[in-house]
PDB file of N, CA, C and O in Angstrom:
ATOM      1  N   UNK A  24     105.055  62.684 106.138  1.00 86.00           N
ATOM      2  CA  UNK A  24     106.323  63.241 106.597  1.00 86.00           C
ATOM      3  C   UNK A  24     106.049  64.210 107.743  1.00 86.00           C
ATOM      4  O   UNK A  24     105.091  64.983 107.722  1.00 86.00           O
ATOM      5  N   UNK A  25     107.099  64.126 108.942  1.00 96.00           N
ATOM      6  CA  UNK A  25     106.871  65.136 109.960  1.00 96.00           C
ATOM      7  C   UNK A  25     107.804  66.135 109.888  1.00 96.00           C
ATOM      8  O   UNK A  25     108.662  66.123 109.006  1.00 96.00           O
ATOM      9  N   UNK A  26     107.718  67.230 110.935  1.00 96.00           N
ATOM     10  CA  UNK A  26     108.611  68.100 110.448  1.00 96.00           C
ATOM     11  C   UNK A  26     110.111  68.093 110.333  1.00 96.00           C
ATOM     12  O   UNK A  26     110.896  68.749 109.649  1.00 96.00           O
ATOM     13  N   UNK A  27     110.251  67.149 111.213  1.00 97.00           N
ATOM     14  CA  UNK A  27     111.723  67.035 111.279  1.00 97.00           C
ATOM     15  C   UNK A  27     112.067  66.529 109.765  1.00 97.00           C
ATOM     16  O   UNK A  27     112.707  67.336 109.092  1.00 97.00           O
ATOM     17  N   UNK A  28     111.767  65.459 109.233  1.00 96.00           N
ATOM     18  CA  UNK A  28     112.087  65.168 107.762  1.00 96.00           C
ATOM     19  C   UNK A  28     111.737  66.212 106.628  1.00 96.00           C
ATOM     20  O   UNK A  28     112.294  66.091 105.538  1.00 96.00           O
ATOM     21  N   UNK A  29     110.914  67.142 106.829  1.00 96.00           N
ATOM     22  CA  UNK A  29     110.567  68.213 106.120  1.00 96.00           C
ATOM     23  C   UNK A  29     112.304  68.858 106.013  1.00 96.00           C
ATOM     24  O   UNK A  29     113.043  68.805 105.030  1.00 96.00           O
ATOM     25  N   UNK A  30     112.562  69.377 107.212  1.00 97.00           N
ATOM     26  CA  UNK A  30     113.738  69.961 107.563  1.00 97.00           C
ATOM     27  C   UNK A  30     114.925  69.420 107.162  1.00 97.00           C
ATOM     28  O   UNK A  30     115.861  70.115 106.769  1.00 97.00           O
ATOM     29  N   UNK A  31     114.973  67.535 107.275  1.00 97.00           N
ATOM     30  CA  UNK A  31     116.367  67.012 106.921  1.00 97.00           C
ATOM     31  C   UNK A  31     116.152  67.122 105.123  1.00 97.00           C
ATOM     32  O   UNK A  31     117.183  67.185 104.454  1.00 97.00           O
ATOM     33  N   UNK A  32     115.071  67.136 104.552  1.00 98.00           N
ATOM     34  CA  UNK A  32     114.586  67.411 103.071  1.00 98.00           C
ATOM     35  C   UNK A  32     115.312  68.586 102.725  1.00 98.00           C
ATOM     36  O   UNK A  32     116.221  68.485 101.900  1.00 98.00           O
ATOM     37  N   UNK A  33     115.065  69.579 103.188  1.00 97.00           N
ATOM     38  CA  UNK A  33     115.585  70.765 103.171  1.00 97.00           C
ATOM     39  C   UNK A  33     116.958  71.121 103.232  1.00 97.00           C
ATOM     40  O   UNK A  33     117.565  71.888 102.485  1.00 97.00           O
ATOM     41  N   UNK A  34     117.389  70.460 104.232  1.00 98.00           N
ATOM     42  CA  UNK A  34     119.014  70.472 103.711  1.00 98.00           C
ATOM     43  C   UNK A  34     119.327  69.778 103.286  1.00 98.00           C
ATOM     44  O   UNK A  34     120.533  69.964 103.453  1.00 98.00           O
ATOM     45  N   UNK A  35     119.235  68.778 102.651  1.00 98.00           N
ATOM     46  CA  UNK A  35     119.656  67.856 101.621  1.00 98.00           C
ATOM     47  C   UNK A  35     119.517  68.617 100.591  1.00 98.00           C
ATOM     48  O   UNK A  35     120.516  68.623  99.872  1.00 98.00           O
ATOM     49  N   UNK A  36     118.340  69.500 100.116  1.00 98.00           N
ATOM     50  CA  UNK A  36     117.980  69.976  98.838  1.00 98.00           C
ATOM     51  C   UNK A  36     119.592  71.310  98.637  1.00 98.00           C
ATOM     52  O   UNK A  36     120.415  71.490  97.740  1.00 98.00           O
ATOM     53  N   UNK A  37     119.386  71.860  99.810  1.00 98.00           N
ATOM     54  CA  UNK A  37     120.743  73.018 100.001  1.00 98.00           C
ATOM     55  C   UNK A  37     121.969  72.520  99.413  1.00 98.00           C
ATOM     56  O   UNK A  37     122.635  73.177  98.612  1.00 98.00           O
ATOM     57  N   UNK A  38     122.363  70.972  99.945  1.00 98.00           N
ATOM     58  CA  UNK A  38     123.806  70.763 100.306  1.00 98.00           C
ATOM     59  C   UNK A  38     123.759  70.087  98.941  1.00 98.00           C
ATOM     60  O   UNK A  38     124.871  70.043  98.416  1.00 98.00           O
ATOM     61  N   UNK A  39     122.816  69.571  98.254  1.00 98.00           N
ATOM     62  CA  UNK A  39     123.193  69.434  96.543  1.00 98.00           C
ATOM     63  C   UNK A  39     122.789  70.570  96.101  1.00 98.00           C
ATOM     64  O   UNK A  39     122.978  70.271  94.922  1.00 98.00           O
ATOM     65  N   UNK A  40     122.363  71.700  96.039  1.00 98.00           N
ATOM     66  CA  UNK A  40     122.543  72.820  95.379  1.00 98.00           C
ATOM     67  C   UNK A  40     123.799  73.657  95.803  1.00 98.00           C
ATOM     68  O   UNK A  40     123.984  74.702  95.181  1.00 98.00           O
ATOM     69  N   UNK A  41     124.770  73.280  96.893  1.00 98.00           N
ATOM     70  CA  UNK A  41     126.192  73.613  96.974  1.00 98.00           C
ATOM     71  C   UNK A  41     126.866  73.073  95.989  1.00 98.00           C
ATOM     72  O   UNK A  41     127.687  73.746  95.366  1.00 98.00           O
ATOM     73  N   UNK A  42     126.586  71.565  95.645  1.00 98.00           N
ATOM     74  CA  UNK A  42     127.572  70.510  95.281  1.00 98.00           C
ATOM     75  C   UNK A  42     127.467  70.815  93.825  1.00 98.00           C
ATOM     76  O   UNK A  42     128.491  70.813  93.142  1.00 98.00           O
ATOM     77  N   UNK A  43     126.367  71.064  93.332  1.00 98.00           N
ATOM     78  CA  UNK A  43     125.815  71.629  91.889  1.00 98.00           C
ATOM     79  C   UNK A  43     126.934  72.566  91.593  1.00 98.00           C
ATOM     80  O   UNK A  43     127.721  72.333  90.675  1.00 98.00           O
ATOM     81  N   UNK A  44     127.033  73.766  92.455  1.00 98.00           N
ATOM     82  CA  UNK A  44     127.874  74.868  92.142  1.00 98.00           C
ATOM     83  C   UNK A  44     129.017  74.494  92.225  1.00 98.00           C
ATOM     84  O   UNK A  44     129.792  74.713  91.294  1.00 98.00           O
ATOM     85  N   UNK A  45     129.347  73.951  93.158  1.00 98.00           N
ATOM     86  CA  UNK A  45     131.017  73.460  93.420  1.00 98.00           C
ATOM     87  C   UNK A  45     131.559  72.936  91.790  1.00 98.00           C
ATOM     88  O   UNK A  45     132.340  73.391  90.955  1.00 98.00           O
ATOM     89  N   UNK A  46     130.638  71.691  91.890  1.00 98.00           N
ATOM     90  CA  UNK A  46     130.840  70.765  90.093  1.00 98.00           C
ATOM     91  C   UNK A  46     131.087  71.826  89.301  1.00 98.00           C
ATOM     92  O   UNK A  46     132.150  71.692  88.695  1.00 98.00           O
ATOM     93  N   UNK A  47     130.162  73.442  88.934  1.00 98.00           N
ATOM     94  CA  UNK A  47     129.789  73.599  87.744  1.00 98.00           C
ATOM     95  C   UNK A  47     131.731  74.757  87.932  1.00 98.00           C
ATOM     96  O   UNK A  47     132.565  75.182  87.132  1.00 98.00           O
ATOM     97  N   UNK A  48     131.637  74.767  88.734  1.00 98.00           N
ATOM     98  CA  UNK A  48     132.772  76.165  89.139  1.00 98.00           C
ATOM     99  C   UNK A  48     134.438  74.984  89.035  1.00 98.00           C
ATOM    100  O   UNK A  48     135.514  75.434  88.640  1.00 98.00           O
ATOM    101  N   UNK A  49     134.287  73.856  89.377  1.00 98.00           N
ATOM    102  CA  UNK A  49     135.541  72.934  89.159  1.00 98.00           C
ATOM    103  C   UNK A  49     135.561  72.352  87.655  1.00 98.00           C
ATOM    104  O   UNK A  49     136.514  71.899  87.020  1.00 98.00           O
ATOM    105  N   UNK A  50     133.931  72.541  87.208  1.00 98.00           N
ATOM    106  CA  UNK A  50     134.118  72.202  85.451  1.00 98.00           C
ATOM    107  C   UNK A  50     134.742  73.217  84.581  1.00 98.00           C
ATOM    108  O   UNK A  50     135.299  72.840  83.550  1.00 98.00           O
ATOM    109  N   UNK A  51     134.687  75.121  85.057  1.00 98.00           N
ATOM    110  CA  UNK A  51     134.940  76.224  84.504  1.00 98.00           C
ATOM    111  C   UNK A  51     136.400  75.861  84.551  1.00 98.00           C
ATOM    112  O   UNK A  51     137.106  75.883  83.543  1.00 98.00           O
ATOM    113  N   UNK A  52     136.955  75.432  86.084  1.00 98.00           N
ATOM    114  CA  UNK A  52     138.431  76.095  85.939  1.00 98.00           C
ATOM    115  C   UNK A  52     139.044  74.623  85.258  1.00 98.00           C
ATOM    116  O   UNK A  52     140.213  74.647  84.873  1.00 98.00           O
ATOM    117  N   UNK A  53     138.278  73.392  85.118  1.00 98.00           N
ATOM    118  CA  UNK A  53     139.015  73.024  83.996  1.00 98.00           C
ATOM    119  C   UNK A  53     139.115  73.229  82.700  1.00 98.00           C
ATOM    120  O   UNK A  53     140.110  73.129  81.982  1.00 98.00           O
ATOM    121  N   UNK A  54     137.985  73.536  82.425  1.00 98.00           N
ATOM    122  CA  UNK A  54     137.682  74.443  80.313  1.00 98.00           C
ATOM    123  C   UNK A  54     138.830  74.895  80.532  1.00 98.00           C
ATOM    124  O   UNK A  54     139.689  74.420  79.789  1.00 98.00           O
ATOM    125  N   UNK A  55     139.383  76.073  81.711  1.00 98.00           N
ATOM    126  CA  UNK A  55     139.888  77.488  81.196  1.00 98.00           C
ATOM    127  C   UNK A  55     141.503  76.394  81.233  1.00 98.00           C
ATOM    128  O   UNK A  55     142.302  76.318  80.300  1.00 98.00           O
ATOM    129  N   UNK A  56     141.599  75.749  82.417  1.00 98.00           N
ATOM    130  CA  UNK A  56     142.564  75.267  82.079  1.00 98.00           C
ATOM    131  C   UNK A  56     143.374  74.474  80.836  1.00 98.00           C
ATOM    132  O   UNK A  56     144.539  74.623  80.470  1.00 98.00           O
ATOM    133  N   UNK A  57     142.506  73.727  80.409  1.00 98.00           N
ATOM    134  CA  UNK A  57     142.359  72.767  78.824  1.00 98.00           C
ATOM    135  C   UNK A  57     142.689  73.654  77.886  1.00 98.00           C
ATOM    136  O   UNK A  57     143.544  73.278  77.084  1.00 98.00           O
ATOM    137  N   UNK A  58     142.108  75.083  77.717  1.00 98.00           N
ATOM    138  CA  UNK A  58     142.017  75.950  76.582  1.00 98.00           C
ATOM    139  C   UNK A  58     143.311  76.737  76.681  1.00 98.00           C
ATOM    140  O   UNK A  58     143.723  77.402  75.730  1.00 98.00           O
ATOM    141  N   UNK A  59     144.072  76.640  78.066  1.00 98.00           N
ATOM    142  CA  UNK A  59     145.247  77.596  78.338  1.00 98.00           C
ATOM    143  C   UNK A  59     146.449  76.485  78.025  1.00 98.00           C
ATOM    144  O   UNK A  59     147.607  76.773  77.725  1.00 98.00           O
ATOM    145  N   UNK A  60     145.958  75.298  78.150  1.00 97.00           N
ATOM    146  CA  UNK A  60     147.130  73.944  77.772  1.00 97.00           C
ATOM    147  C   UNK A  60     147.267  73.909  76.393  1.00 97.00           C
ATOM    148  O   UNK A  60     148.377  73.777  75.879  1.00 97.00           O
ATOM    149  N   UNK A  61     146.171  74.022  75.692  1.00 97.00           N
ATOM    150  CA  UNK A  61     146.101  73.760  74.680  1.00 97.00           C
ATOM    151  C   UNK A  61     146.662  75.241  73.589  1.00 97.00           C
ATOM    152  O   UNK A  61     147.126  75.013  72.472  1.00 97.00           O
ATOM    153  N   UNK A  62     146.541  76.512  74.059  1.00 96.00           N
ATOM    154  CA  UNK A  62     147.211  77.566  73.440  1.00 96.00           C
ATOM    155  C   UNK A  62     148.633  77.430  74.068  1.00 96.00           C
ATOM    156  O   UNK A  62     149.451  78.270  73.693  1.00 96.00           O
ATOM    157  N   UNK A  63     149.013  76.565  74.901  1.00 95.00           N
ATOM    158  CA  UNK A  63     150.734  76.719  75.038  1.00 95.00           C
ATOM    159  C   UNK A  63     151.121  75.727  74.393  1.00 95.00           C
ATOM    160  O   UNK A  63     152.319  75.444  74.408  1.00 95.00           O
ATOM    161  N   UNK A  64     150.219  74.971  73.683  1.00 93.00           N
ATOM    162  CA  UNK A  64     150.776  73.615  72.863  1.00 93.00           C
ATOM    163  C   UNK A  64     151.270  73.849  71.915  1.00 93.00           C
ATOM    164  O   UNK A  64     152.391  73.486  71.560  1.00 93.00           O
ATOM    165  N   UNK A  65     150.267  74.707  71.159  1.00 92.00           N
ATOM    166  CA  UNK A  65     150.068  74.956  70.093  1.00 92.00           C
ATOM    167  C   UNK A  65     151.341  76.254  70.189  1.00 92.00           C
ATOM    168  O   UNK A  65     152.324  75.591  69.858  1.00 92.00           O
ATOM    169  N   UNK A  66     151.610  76.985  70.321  1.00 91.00           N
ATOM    170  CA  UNK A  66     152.747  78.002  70.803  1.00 91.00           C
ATOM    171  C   UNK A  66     153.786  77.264  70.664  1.00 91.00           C
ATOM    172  O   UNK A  66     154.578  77.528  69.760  1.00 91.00           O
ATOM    173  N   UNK A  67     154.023  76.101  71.594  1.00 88.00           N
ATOM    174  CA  UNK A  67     155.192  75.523  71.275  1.00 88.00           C
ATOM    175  C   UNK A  67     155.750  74.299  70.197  1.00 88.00           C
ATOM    176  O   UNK A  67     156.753  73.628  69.954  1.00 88.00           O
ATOM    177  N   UNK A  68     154.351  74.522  69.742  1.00 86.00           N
ATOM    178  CA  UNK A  68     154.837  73.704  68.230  1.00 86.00           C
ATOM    179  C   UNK A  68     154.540  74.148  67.167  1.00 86.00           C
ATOM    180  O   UNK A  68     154.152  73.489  66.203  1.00 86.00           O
ATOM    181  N   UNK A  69     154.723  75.592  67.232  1.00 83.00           N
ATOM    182  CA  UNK A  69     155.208  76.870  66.223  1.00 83.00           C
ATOM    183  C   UNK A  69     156.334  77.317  66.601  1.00 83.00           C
ATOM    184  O   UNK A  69     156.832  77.963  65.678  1.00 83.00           O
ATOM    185  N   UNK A  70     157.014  77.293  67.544  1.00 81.00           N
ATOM    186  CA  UNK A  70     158.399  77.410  68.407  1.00 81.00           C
ATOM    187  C   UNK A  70     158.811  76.694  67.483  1.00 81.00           C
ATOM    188  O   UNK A  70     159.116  77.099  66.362  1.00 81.00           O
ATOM    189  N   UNK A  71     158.881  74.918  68.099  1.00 73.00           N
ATOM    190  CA  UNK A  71     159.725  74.296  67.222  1.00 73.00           C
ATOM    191  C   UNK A  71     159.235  74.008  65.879  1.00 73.00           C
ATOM    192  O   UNK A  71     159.284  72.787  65.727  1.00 73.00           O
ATOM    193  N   UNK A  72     158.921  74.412  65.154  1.00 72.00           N
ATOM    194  CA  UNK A  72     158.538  74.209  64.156  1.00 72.00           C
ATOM    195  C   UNK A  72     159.276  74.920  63.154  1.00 72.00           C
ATOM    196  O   UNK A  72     159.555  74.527  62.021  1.00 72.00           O
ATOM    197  N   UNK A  73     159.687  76.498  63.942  1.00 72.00           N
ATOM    198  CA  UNK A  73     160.074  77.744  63.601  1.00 72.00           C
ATOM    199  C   UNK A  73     162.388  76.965  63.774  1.00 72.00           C
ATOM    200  O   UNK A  73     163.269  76.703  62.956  1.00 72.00           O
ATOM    201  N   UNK A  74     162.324  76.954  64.586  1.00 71.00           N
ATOM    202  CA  UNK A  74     163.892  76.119  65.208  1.00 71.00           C
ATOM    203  C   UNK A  74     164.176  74.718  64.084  1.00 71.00           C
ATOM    204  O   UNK A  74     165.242  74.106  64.015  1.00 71.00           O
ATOM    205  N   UNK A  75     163.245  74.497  63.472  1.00 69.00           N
ATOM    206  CA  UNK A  75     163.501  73.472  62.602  1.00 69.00           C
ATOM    207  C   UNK A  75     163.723  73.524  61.250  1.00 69.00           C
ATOM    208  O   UNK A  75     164.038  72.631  60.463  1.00 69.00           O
ATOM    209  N   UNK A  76     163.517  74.686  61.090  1.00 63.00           N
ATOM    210  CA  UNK A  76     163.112  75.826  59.419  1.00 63.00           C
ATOM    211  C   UNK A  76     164.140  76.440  59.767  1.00 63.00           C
ATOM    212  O   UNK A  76     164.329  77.220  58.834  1.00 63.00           O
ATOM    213  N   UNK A  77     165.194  76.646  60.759  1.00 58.00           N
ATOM    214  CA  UNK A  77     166.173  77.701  60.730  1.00 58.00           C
ATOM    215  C   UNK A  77     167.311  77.230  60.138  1.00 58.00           C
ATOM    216  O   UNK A  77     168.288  77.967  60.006  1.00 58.00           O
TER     217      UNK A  77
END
């Protein structure tokens, strides 16, 4: 390998250690999202649950 491929190595190695972070930071805000869907689910089927018992 010469240097120039040393160099295109090198940013290749960068621009998937962006893509790494990007993935791991678009996997967080879906958890948080899933876990925030899933406590308004659950909320609203103690709502009606509560409207059905009345």
């Amino acid at each position: 390998m010469n240097e120039q491929d040393y160099i295109a190595f090198d940013a290749l190695v960068i621009k998937v250690q962006q893509h790494e972070e990007t993935i791991t930071q678009l996997m967080e805000i879906v958890a948080a999202t899933n876990r925030k869907l899933t406590e308004l689910s659950r909320n609203q089927h103690n709502t009606d649950k509560n409207y059905s018992l009345s």
